[in-house]
Coordinates of C-alpha atoms in Angstrom, one line a residue:
Chain E
M233 CA 47.3 -1.0 -21.9
K234 CA 51.0 0.0 -21.5
H235 CA 50.4 3.7 -21.6
D236 CA 48.5 6.4 -19.6
L237 CA 45.9 7.4 -22.2
I238 CA 43.7 4.9 -24.1
R239 CA 44.9 4.9 -27.7
L240 CA 42.2 4.7 -30.4
A241 CA 42.4 4.2 -34.1
V242 CA 39.4 5.5 -36.2
V243 CA 38.7 3.1 -39.1
G244 CA 36.8 4.9 -41.9
L245 CA 36.3 8.6 -42.2
G246 CA 32.7 9.3 -43.0
N247 CA 30.2 11.2 -40.7
I248 CA 30.7 8.8 -37.8
G249 CA 34.5 8.8 -38.2
H250 CA 34.8 12.5 -38.1
A251 CA 32.5 12.7 -35.1
A252 CA 34.5 10.0 -33.3
I253 CA 37.7 12.1 -33.6
E254 CA 35.9 15.1 -32.0
A255 CA 34.7 12.8 -29.2
I256 CA 38.2 11.4 -28.6
Y257 CA 39.7 14.9 -28.5
A258 CA 37.0 15.9 -25.9
A259 CA 37.8 12.8 -23.7
P260 CA 40.2 13.4 -20.8
D261 CA 41.6 9.9 -20.8
M262 CA 42.1 9.2 -24.6
E263 CA 44.2 10.0 -27.5
L264 CA 43.9 9.4 -31.3
A265 CA 46.6 7.0 -32.4
G266 CA 45.7 7.4 -36.1
I267 CA 43.2 6.9 -38.9
V268 CA 42.8 3.8 -41.0
R269 CA 41.4 4.3 -44.6
R270 CA 41.2 1.8 -47.4
K271 CA 41.6 4.6 -50.0
T272 CA 45.1 5.8 -49.0
S273 CA 46.9 3.1 -51.0
G274 CA 50.3 4.7 -51.4
A275 CA 49.1 8.2 -50.6
E276 CA 49.3 8.0 -46.9
G277 CA 49.8 11.1 -44.9
T278 CA 48.4 12.9 -41.9
S279 CA 45.1 14.3 -40.9
Y280 CA 44.0 15.9 -37.6
G281 CA 47.7 15.8 -36.7
V282 CA 47.9 12.0 -36.7
P283 CA 49.0 9.4 -39.3
V284 CA 46.6 8.2 -41.9
V285 CA 47.4 4.6 -42.9
S286 CA 45.8 1.7 -44.8
D287 CA 47.0 -0.9 -42.3
I288 CA 46.6 -0.6 -38.6
A289 CA 49.9 -2.4 -38.0
K290 CA 51.6 0.9 -39.0
L291 CA 50.1 2.6 -36.0
K292 CA 51.8 2.4 -32.6
D293 CA 50.2 0.8 -29.5
V294 CA 46.5 0.9 -30.5
D295 CA 44.2 -0.3 -27.8
V296 CA 40.9 -0.1 -29.6
A297 CA 39.8 0.2 -33.3
L298 CA 36.6 2.2 -33.7
L299 CA 35.0 0.6 -36.8
C300 CA 33.2 3.6 -38.5
G301 CA 32.6 2.0 -41.9
P302 CA 29.3 0.7 -43.2
T303 CA 27.3 -1.9 -41.2
R304 CA 27.5 -4.6 -43.8
T305 CA 31.4 -4.6 -43.6
I306 CA 31.6 -5.1 -39.9
P307 CA 31.2 -9.0 -39.7
E308 CA 34.3 -9.4 -42.0
T309 CA 36.3 -6.3 -40.7
A310 CA 36.1 -6.8 -36.9
P311 CA 37.8 -10.2 -36.8
I312 CA 40.9 -8.7 -38.6
Y313 CA 41.5 -6.4 -35.7
L314 CA 40.5 -8.8 -32.9
Q315 CA 43.0 -11.4 -34.3
Q316 CA 45.7 -8.8 -33.8
G317 CA 44.6 -8.5 -30.2
I318 CA 43.1 -5.1 -30.8
S319 CA 39.7 -4.5 -29.3
T320 CA 36.9 -3.2 -31.5
V321 CA 33.8 -1.1 -31.2
D322 CA 31.3 -1.0 -34.0
S323 CA 27.8 0.4 -34.5
F324 CA 26.3 -2.5 -36.5
D325 CA 22.6 -1.6 -36.9
I326 CA 20.7 -4.6 -38.2
H327 CA 18.5 -5.7 -35.3
G328 CA 17.5 -9.3 -34.5
E329 CA 19.2 -12.4 -35.8
P330 CA 22.1 -10.6 -37.6
L331 CA 23.0 -8.7 -34.5
W332 CA 23.0 -11.8 -32.3
E333 CA 25.0 -13.7 -34.9
L334 CA 27.6 -10.9 -34.9
R335 CA 27.8 -10.8 -31.1
R336 CA 28.1 -14.6 -30.9
S337 CA 30.9 -14.9 -33.5
L338 CA 32.9 -11.9 -32.2
H339 CA 32.6 -13.3 -28.7
A340 CA 34.6 -16.4 -29.6
E341 CA 37.1 -14.3 -31.6
A342 CA 37.6 -11.8 -28.9
K343 CA 38.0 -14.4 -26.2
A344 CA 40.5 -16.3 -28.3
H345 CA 42.7 -13.2 -28.6
A346 CA 42.2 -11.8 -25.1
C347 CA 40.5 -8.6 -26.2
V348 CA 37.0 -7.1 -26.3
A349 CA 34.5 -6.4 -29.0
V350 CA 31.6 -4.0 -28.3
V351 CA 28.9 -4.7 -30.8
S352 CA 26.1 -2.2 -31.9
A353 CA 27.3 0.7 -29.9
G354 CA 25.2 3.7 -30.9
W355 CA 21.8 5.0 -29.9
D356 CA 19.5 2.4 -31.6
P357 CA 20.8 -0.2 -31.3
G358 CA 22.7 1.1 -28.3
T359 CA 21.5 3.5 -25.6
D360 CA 17.9 3.0 -26.6
S361 CA 18.5 -0.8 -26.1
V362 CA 19.6 0.0 -22.5
L363 CA 16.4 1.9 -21.9
R364 CA 14.2 -0.8 -23.4
T365 CA 16.0 -3.3 -21.0
L366 CA 15.5 -1.0 -18.1
F367 CA 11.8 -0.3 -18.9
L368 CA 11.3 -4.1 -19.0
V369 CA 13.0 -4.5 -15.6
M370 CA 10.8 -1.8 -14.1
A371 CA 7.5 -3.1 -15.5
P372 CA 7.9 -6.8 -16.7
R373 CA 4.4 -6.9 -18.2
G374 CA 3.3 -4.3 -20.7
L375 CA 4.2 -2.8 -24.1
T376 CA 7.1 -0.6 -25.2
H377 CA 6.8 1.5 -28.4
T378 CA 9.9 3.0 -30.0
N379 CA 9.1 6.0 -32.2
F380 CA 11.9 7.3 -34.4
G381 CA 12.3 10.8 -35.9
P382 CA 11.5 13.1 -37.4
G383 CA 14.9 12.5 -38.9
M384 CA 16.9 11.1 -41.8
S385 CA 17.2 7.3 -42.1
M386 CA 20.5 6.3 -43.6
G387 CA 19.3 2.8 -44.6
H388 CA 16.2 4.0 -46.4
S389 CA 18.0 6.9 -48.1
V390 CA 20.6 4.4 -49.5
A391 CA 17.8 2.1 -50.6
A392 CA 16.1 4.9 -52.5
K393 CA 19.4 6.1 -54.0
S394 CA 20.1 2.6 -55.3
K395 CA 17.4 2.8 -58.0
A396 CA 18.8 3.4 -61.5
G397 CA 18.2 7.0 -62.5
V398 CA 18.2 8.4 -58.9
K399 CA 21.1 10.9 -58.5
D400 CA 20.5 11.5 -54.8
A401 CA 17.8 10.6 -52.2
L402 CA 16.8 11.4 -48.7
S403 CA 14.3 9.4 -46.7
M404 CA 12.9 11.1 -43.6
T405 CA 11.3 9.0 -40.8
I406 CA 8.2 10.5 -39.4
P407 CA 6.8 9.0 -36.2
L408 CA 3.0 8.3 -36.2
G409 CA 3.0 6.8 -32.7
S410 CA 2.8 3.2 -31.4
G411 CA 6.0 2.4 -33.3
V412 CA 4.3 3.2 -36.7
H413 CA 6.3 5.4 -39.1
R414 CA 5.7 7.3 -42.3
R415 CA 8.5 7.6 -44.9
M416 CA 8.9 10.9 -46.8
V417 CA 11.3 10.3 -49.7
Y418 CA 12.9 13.1 -51.6
V419 CA 14.7 12.2 -54.9
A420 CA 16.7 14.1 -57.4
L421 CA 16.6 12.4 -60.8
E422 CA 19.0 12.1 -63.7
K423 CA 17.9 13.8 -66.9
G424 CA 15.2 11.9 -68.8
T425 CA 14.3 9.6 -65.8
D426 CA 10.6 8.7 -65.5
F427 CA 9.5 9.9 -62.0
E428 CA 6.5 7.6 -61.9
A429 CA 8.6 4.5 -62.5
I430 CA 11.1 5.5 -59.8
K431 CA 8.2 6.2 -57.4
K432 CA 6.8 2.7 -58.1
A433 CA 10.1 1.0 -57.6
I434 CA 10.6 2.7 -54.2
L435 CA 7.1 1.9 -53.0
E436 CA 7.7 -1.8 -53.9
D437 CA 11.1 -1.9 -52.2
A438 CA 11.1 -4.1 -49.0
Y439 CA 12.5 -1.1 -47.1
F440 CA 9.3 0.9 -47.8
A441 CA 6.6 -1.7 -48.7
K442 CA 5.3 -2.0 -45.1
D443 CA 5.1 1.8 -44.3
E444 CA 3.0 4.7 -45.6
T445 CA 5.5 6.2 -48.1
H446 CA 5.4 9.4 -50.0
V447 CA 7.9 10.1 -52.9
T448 CA 8.6 13.6 -54.0
E449 CA 10.9 14.9 -56.8
V450 CA 13.2 17.8 -55.8
P451 CA 15.9 19.6 -57.8
N452 CA 18.5 19.2 -55.0
V453 CA 18.6 16.7 -52.1
E454 CA 21.6 18.2 -50.3
A455 CA 19.6 21.4 -49.5
L456 CA 17.3 19.3 -47.4
Q457 CA 19.9 17.3 -45.4
D458 CA 20.1 17.8 -41.6
M459 CA 21.8 15.4 -39.2
G460 CA 19.2 15.9 -36.5
H461 CA 17.2 12.9 -35.3
G462 CA 15.1 11.9 -32.4
V463 CA 13.3 9.2 -30.5
R464 CA 10.3 8.9 -28.3
M465 CA 10.1 5.6 -26.4
E466 CA 7.2 4.8 -24.2
R467 CA 6.3 1.9 -21.9
R468 CA 3.0 1.3 -20.0
G469 CA 3.0 -1.7 -17.8
V470 CA 2.8 -3.5 -14.5
S471 CA 5.3 -3.6 -11.6
G472 CA 4.5 -6.6 -9.3
Q473 CA 0.7 -6.3 -9.2
S474 CA 0.5 -2.5 -9.7
H475 CA -0.8 -1.5 -13.1
N476 CA -0.6 2.0 -14.8
Q477 CA 3.2 2.4 -14.5
H478 CA 4.2 4.8 -17.2
F479 CA 7.7 5.6 -18.5
E480 CA 8.8 7.8 -21.4
F481 CA 12.1 8.8 -22.9
T482 CA 12.5 11.4 -25.6
M483 CA 15.6 12.9 -27.3
R484 CA 16.6 15.3 -30.1
V485 CA 20.2 14.9 -31.2
N486 CA 22.8 15.3 -33.9
N487 CA 22.8 11.7 -35.0
P488 CA 26.4 10.9 -35.9
A489 CA 27.7 12.9 -32.9
L490 CA 25.7 10.8 -30.5
T491 CA 26.6 7.5 -32.2
A492 CA 30.3 8.4 -32.1
Q493 CA 30.2 9.6 -28.5
V494 CA 28.7 6.3 -27.4
M495 CA 31.3 4.3 -29.4
V496 CA 34.1 6.2 -27.7
A497 CA 32.6 5.6 -24.3
C498 CA 32.4 1.9 -25.1
A499 CA 36.1 1.9 -26.0
R500 CA 36.8 3.0 -22.4
A501 CA 34.8 0.1 -20.9
A502 CA 36.6 -2.3 -23.3
V503 CA 40.1 -1.2 -22.2
K504 CA 39.5 -0.5 -18.5
H505 CA 36.8 -2.9 -17.2
L506 CA 35.5 -5.7 -19.4
L507 CA 36.8 -9.3 -19.5
P508 CA 37.7 -10.7 -23.0
G509 CA 34.6 -11.4 -25.1
A510 CA 31.9 -9.5 -27.0
Y511 CA 29.2 -7.3 -25.5
T512 CA 26.2 -5.4 -26.5
L513 CA 25.5 -2.2 -24.7
P514 CA 22.9 -3.6 -22.1
E515 CA 25.6 -6.2 -21.2
I516 CA 28.0 -3.5 -19.9
P517 CA 27.7 -1.8 -16.5
P518 CA 26.8 1.8 -17.4
M519 CA 29.3 3.2 -15.0
D520 CA 32.1 1.5 -16.8
L521 CA 31.4 3.8 -19.7
L522 CA 32.5 6.9 -17.8
P523 CA 36.0 8.3 -16.9
G524 CA 36.7 9.1 -13.2
N525 CA 37.0 7.0 -10.1
R526 CA 34.2 4.9 -8.6
G527 CA 33.9 6.7 -5.3
D528 CA 33.5 10.2 -7.0
L529 CA 31.0 8.8 -9.5
I530 CA 28.9 7.1 -6.8
R531 CA 28.9 10.1 -4.6
S532 CA 27.8 12.5 -7.4
L533 CA 25.6 10.4 -9.7
I534 CA 23.7 7.8 -7.8
Chain Q
M52 CA 22.2 -21.9 -5.8
K53 CA 21.3 -25.5 -5.2
H54 CA 17.7 -25.3 -6.5
D55 CA 15.9 -24.3 -9.6
L56 CA 14.1 -21.2 -8.5
I57 CA 15.9 -18.2 -6.8
R58 CA 14.7 -18.3 -3.1
L59 CA 14.1 -14.9 -1.5
A60 CA 13.4 -13.8 2.0
V61 CA 11.5 -10.5 2.6
V62 CA 12.8 -8.7 5.7
G63 CA 10.3 -6.2 6.9
L64 CA 6.7 -6.0 5.9
G65 CA 5.8 -2.4 5.3
N66 CA 4.8 -0.9 1.9
I67 CA 8.0 -2.1 0.2
G68 CA 7.9 -5.6 1.7
H69 CA 4.3 -6.2 0.6
A70 CA 5.1 -5.0 -2.9
A71 CA 8.2 -7.2 -3.0
I72 CA 6.1 -10.2 -2.3
E73 CA 3.8 -9.3 -5.2
A74 CA 6.9 -8.9 -7.5
I75 CA 8.3 -12.2 -6.4
Y76 CA 5.0 -14.0 -7.2
A77 CA 5.0 -12.4 -10.6
A78 CA 8.6 -13.5 -11.4
P79 CA 9.0 -16.8 -13.5
D80 CA 12.3 -17.7 -11.8
M81 CA 11.8 -17.0 -8.1
E82 CA 10.0 -18.1 -5.0
L83 CA 9.3 -16.6 -1.6
A84 CA 11.2 -18.6 1.0
G85 CA 9.7 -16.7 3.9
I86 CA 9.2 -13.4 5.7
V87 CA 11.5 -12.1 8.5
R88 CA 9.9 -9.7 11.1
R89 CA 11.3 -8.4 14.3
K90 CA 7.9 -8.3 15.9
T91 CA 7.1 -12.0 15.7
S92 CA 9.0 -12.8 19.0
G93 CA 7.3 -16.1 19.9
A94 CA 4.2 -15.4 17.8
E95 CA 5.6 -16.8 14.5
G96 CA 3.3 -18.2 11.9
T97 CA 2.6 -18.0 8.3
S98 CA 1.6 -15.2 5.8
Y99 CA 1.2 -15.4 2.1
G100 CA 1.5 -19.2 2.5
V101 CA 5.1 -19.0 3.8
P102 CA 6.7 -19.0 7.2
V103 CA 7.1 -15.8 9.2
V104 CA 10.1 -15.9 11.4
S105 CA 12.2 -13.6 13.5
D106 CA 15.5 -15.2 12.5
I107 CA 16.4 -16.0 8.8
A108 CA 18.3 -19.1 10.0
K109 CA 14.9 -20.7 10.5
L110 CA 14.2 -20.5 6.7
K111 CA 15.5 -23.1 4.2
D112 CA 18.0 -22.3 1.5
V113 CA 17.6 -18.5 1.2
D114 CA 19.7 -17.1 -1.7
V115 CA 18.9 -13.4 -1.1
A116 CA 17.4 -11.3 1.7
L117 CA 15.5 -8.3 0.5
L118 CA 16.0 -5.7 3.1
C119 CA 12.7 -3.8 3.2
G120 CA 13.1 -2.0 6.5
P121 CA 13.9 1.7 7.1
T122 CA 17.0 3.2 5.4
R123 CA 18.8 4.0 8.6
T124 CA 18.7 0.3 9.7
I125 CA 20.5 -1.0 6.6
P126 CA 24.2 -0.3 7.5
E127 CA 23.8 -2.5 10.7
T128 CA 21.3 -5.1 9.2
A129 CA 23.0 -6.0 5.9
P130 CA 26.2 -7.4 7.4
I131 CA 24.2 -9.8 9.6
Y132 CA 22.9 -11.6 6.4
L133 CA 26.1 -11.2 4.4
Q134 CA 28.1 -12.9 7.2
Q135 CA 25.8 -15.9 6.8
G136 CA 26.6 -16.0 3.1
I137 CA 23.2 -14.7 2.2
S138 CA 23.2 -12.0 -0.5
T139 CA 21.3 -8.8 0.2
V140 CA 19.4 -6.1 -1.7
D141 CA 18.5 -2.9 -0.1
S142 CA 17.0 0.5 -1.2
F143 CA 19.1 2.7 1.1
D144 CA 18.2 6.2 -0.1
I145 CA 20.6 8.8 1.4
H146 CA 22.6 10.0 -1.6
G147 CA 26.3 11.1 -1.5
E148 CA 28.8 10.1 1.1
P149 CA 26.5 7.8 3.2
L150 CA 25.7 5.8 0.1
W151 CA 29.3 5.5 -1.0
E152 CA 30.3 4.6 2.6
L153 CA 27.6 1.8 2.7
R154 CA 28.7 0.5 -0.8
R155 CA 32.3 0.5 0.4
S156 CA 31.8 -1.3 3.7
L157 CA 29.4 -3.9 2.3
H158 CA 31.8 -4.6 -0.6
A159 CA 34.4 -5.9 1.8
E160 CA 31.8 -7.9 3.8
A161 CA 30.3 -9.5 0.7
K162 CA 33.6 -10.4 -0.8
A163 CA 34.7 -12.0 2.5
H164 CA 31.6 -14.2 2.6
A165 CA 31.4 -15.0 -1.2
C166 CA 28.1 -13.3 -1.7
V167 CA 26.7 -10.1 -3.2
A168 CA 25.2 -6.9 -1.8
V169 CA 23.2 -4.7 -4.1
V170 CA 23.0 -1.3 -2.5
S171 CA 20.4 1.5 -3.2
A172 CA 18.2 -0.6 -5.5
G173 CA 15.1 1.4 -6.2
W174 CA 14.2 4.3 -8.6
D175 CA 16.1 7.2 -7.0
P176 CA 18.7 6.1 -6.1
G177 CA 18.4 3.3 -8.6
T178 CA 17.0 3.3 -12.1
D179 CA 17.2 7.2 -12.2
S180 CA 20.9 6.8 -11.3
V181 CA 21.4 4.5 -14.4
L182 CA 19.7 7.2 -16.5
R183 CA 21.9 10.0 -15.1
T184 CA 24.9 7.8 -15.9
L185 CA 23.7 7.1 -19.4
F186 CA 22.9 10.8 -20.0
L187 CA 26.4 11.7 -18.9
V188 CA 27.8 9.1 -21.3
M189 CA 25.8 10.5 -24.2
A190 CA 26.7 14.1 -23.6
P191 CA 29.7 14.4 -21.3
R192 CA 29.4 18.2 -21.1
G193 CA 26.1 19.8 -19.9
L194 CA 23.6 19.9 -17.1
T195 CA 21.2 17.3 -15.8
H196 CA 18.2 18.3 -13.7
T197 CA 16.2 15.7 -11.8
N198 CA 12.7 16.9 -10.9
F199 CA 10.7 14.8 -8.5
G200 CA 6.9 14.6 -8.1
P201 CA 4.3 15.5 -7.7
G202 CA 4.3 12.8 -5.1
M203 CA 4.7 12.0 -1.4
S204 CA 8.2 12.2 0.1
M205 CA 8.6 9.6 2.8
G206 CA 11.6 11.3 4.4
H207 CA 10.0 14.7 4.6
S208 CA 6.7 13.2 5.9
V209 CA 8.6 11.5 8.7
A210 CA 10.5 14.7 9.6
A211 CA 7.2 16.7 9.8
K212 CA 5.5 13.9 11.9
S213 CA 8.4 13.9 14.4
K214 CA 7.4 17.3 15.8
A215 CA 5.7 17.0 19.2
G216 CA 2.0 17.5 18.8
V217 CA 1.8 16.3 15.2
K218 CA -0.5 13.3 15.0
D219 CA 0.2 12.6 11.3
A220 CA 1.9 14.4 8.4
L221 CA 2.2 14.2 4.7
S222 CA 4.8 16.1 2.7
M223 CA 4.2 16.4 -1.1
T224 CA 7.1 17.2 -3.4
I225 CA 6.1 19.6 -6.2
P226 CA 8.6 20.1 -9.0
L227 CA 9.2 23.7 -10.0
G228 CA 11.8 22.8 -12.8
S229 CA 15.6 22.9 -12.8
G230 CA 15.7 20.5 -9.9
V231 CA 14.0 23.1 -7.6
H232 CA 11.1 21.7 -5.5
R233 CA 8.2 23.1 -3.4
R234 CA 7.1 21.2 -0.3
M235 CA 3.4 21.1 0.6
V236 CA 3.1 19.8 4.1
Y237 CA -0.3 18.7 5.5
V238 CA -0.5 18.1 9.3
A239 CA -3.1 16.7 11.6
L240 CA -2.5 18.0 15.2
E241 CA -3.3 16.6 18.6
K242 CA -5.9 18.6 20.5
G243 CA -4.6 21.9 22.0
T244 CA -1.5 22.0 19.8
D245 CA -0.5 25.5 18.5
F246 CA -0.5 25.3 14.7
E247 CA 1.8 28.4 14.3
A248 CA 4.5 26.8 16.5
I249 CA 4.3 23.6 14.5
K250 CA 4.6 25.5 11.3
K251 CA 7.6 27.4 12.5
A252 CA 9.3 24.2 13.7
I253 CA 8.8 22.6 10.3
L254 CA 10.0 25.6 8.3
E255 CA 13.2 25.6 10.4
D256 CA 13.8 21.9 10.1
A257 CA 16.9 21.1 7.9
Y258 CA 14.6 18.9 5.6
F259 CA 12.6 22.0 4.7
A260 CA 14.8 25.1 5.3
K261 CA 16.2 25.2 1.8
D262 CA 12.9 24.8 -0.1
E263 CA 9.8 26.9 -0.5
T264 CA 7.5 25.2 2.0
H265 CA 3.8 25.6 2.8
V266 CA 2.3 24.0 5.9
T267 CA -1.5 23.4 6.1
E268 CA -3.6 21.9 8.9
V269 CA -6.0 19.2 8.0
P270 CA -8.4 17.1 10.0
N271 CA -7.2 13.8 8.5
V272 CA -3.9 13.0 6.7
E273 CA -4.9 9.5 5.6
A274 CA -7.6 10.8 3.3
L275 CA -4.8 12.6 1.2
Q276 CA -2.4 9.7 0.9
D277 CA -1.6 8.3 -2.6
M278 CA 1.4 6.2 -3.5
G279 CA 1.8 7.8 -6.9
H280 CA 5.0 9.5 -7.6
G281 CA 6.9 10.7 -10.6
V282 CA 10.1 12.1 -12.1
R283 CA 11.1 14.3 -15.0
M284 CA 14.8 14.2 -15.7
E285 CA 16.4 16.3 -18.3
R286 CA 19.8 16.8 -19.8
R287 CA 21.1 19.4 -22.3
G288 CA 24.7 18.9 -23.4
V289 CA 27.4 18.3 -25.9
S290 CA 28.4 15.0 -27.7
G291 CA 31.9 15.4 -29.1
Q292 CA 31.7 19.0 -30.5
S293 CA 28.0 18.9 -31.2
H294 CA 25.9 21.1 -28.9
N295 CA 22.2 21.1 -28.4
Q296 CA 21.8 17.4 -27.6
H297 CA 18.6 17.0 -25.5
F298 CA 17.4 14.0 -23.5
E299 CA 14.4 13.7 -21.3
F300 CA 12.9 10.9 -19.1
T301 CA 9.6 11.1 -17.4
M302 CA 7.6 8.6 -15.4
R303 CA 4.5 8.3 -13.3
V304 CA 4.4 5.3 -11.0
N305 CA 3.2 3.6 -7.9
N306 CA 6.3 4.3 -5.8
P307 CA 6.6 1.2 -3.5
A308 CA 5.7 -1.1 -6.4
L309 CA 8.5 0.2 -8.6
T310 CA 11.0 0.2 -5.8
A311 CA 10.2 -3.4 -4.9
Q312 CA 10.2 -4.5 -8.6
V313 CA 13.7 -3.1 -9.0
M314 CA 14.9 -4.8 -5.8
V315 CA 13.6 -8.2 -7.0
A316 CA 15.3 -7.8 -10.3
C317 CA 18.6 -7.0 -8.5
A318 CA 18.3 -10.2 -6.5
R319 CA 18.3 -12.1 -9.8
A320 CA 21.5 -10.4 -11.0
A321 CA 23.1 -11.1 -7.5
V322 CA 22.4 -14.8 -7.7
K323 CA 22.9 -15.5 -11.4
H324 CA 25.5 -13.1 -12.7
L325 CA 27.5 -10.9 -10.3
L326 CA 30.9 -11.8 -8.7
P327 CA 31.1 -11.4 -4.9
G328 CA 31.1 -7.8 -3.8
A329 CA 28.8 -4.8 -3.5
Y330 CA 27.2 -3.0 -6.4
T331 CA 25.1 0.1 -7.0
L332 CA 22.6 -0.1 -9.9
P333 CA 24.8 1.6 -12.6
E334 CA 27.6 -0.9 -11.8
I335 CA 25.4 -3.9 -12.9
P336 CA 24.9 -4.8 -16.6
P337 CA 21.2 -4.0 -17.2
M338 CA 20.6 -7.2 -19.0
D339 CA 21.6 -9.2 -15.9
L340 CA 18.5 -7.9 -14.2
L341 CA 16.2 -9.8 -16.6
P342 CA 15.1 -13.4 -16.8
G343 CA 15.5 -15.3 -20.0
N344 CA 18.5 -16.4 -22.1
R345 CA 21.0 -14.0 -23.6
G346 CA 20.3 -14.9 -27.3
D347 CA 16.6 -14.3 -27.0
L348 CA 17.1 -11.1 -25.1
I349 CA 19.6 -9.7 -27.6
R350 CA 17.4 -10.7 -30.6
S351 CA 14.3 -9.0 -29.1
L352 CA 15.5 -6.1 -27.1
I353 CA 18.6 -4.6 -28.6

């Protein structure tokens, strides 16, 4: 970092990209270097008072690229930036093997180019993952349940929308407890589309097949959309030999705003604190995510 | 570490020390090397199947000393172990300047002797501090309130017990919300002691002067004692430009069991992951507190 403020580029300008720009403007130690969009091709310009470009090389002194595009593009997009020595933060959200595979491959890439990749920075995966880790630390034996919602699931909405004849779709996640969820799917159909056939296709889709799912036809999906989401995570377990330890975390949030806020905080850790390599959120010291000096933070927060 | 299992010494055998031994026996990657007690002087022996000694030098290959004595002894005790190249974990619980001062002085000591000191490892300070940090990351503007209890406060109980004529005392912390607490103090008095004078002395004590405090005389304090404690921590704030973000954490726990469990987890991070120096809990990657390999943890927890 050869400058006073951490310089960020926002790559992709959907819900997360817009929210990331708001979080950068609210941060005392950061500035927006520019926006990278695929679609500009020739028609580059400015937005939010910064350059909009199709190639990050046209922006000056970028420390971190916030990858705000779709999850499935991250494995091929992130290395492009890392190979230029630009650190990346993404919110890749496919848990399990794909997440570990991404973390593993970007680790090698980031180390080779002396920069940092923060993988799956958001709230789940992300801050929820830190809490699951902490709950396991506090009570090594026991069960954790993560209950999502009520709130809109992006992945399930996209899956429902992908059926031929569906104009727009919204899938709400309703928590039934113990990590079991109901899916409430609202679809707006193109003229002449058979609702019963669509309903059947959605119920058979792998995204929905395992959960209780209700499909309803509505004239207008947009009128139902709300970015609010929530979580209730609970663990009951044993510390040492003491049973009946109980921990619970709940939140109600604007979903893209929280995701973007966490990504921006991870960019700070990437530039100021972390050694080259790739990290998931529970692999980062939480205090490295905050601005301010160590003494003040320890005196006021601990 | 020249051996397969992390070898721990428990220093001090009060509530925390006993609970620490239980947590060590439950850990897959640790063993108890021995117990250090001041009082053994000459009468050393064994307990829990391990040596009880007055000097840690009599124990073999100790990686970490868990300092389970009173908070006020930590600043002078910890350096003794660090200077022998033995890492330490304590649960020093005086927030603010004293905590920062301890972290700062042990940092120099630990670095000089190539070992690690984890400071204030417990639940508050400790895991609550990690949550306060995380809440601030998720919503940089807003207010966090930490509400303790209902549960027994060690510090306040000791303060009440210190008045001349008090045989035994218990101070319960009752949360009234917004971080405001009521103190319910139960005292057993020595024969002929004036209850009204004791009550006045307790109400004027700096520990109680700022809070609503009720003092009650009881025949027997022991009959009221329960190691259960709890927390409700809440933050309302702003992520980026999005207001109305709401986070809440609650727990109900056996107090010494959780404190000891967190201390034992910190010993693992000290031996396996951290560079020489001193750390508070939010300065440690949460995943470093767990046993198991990185890939398995990331696949199952993130």
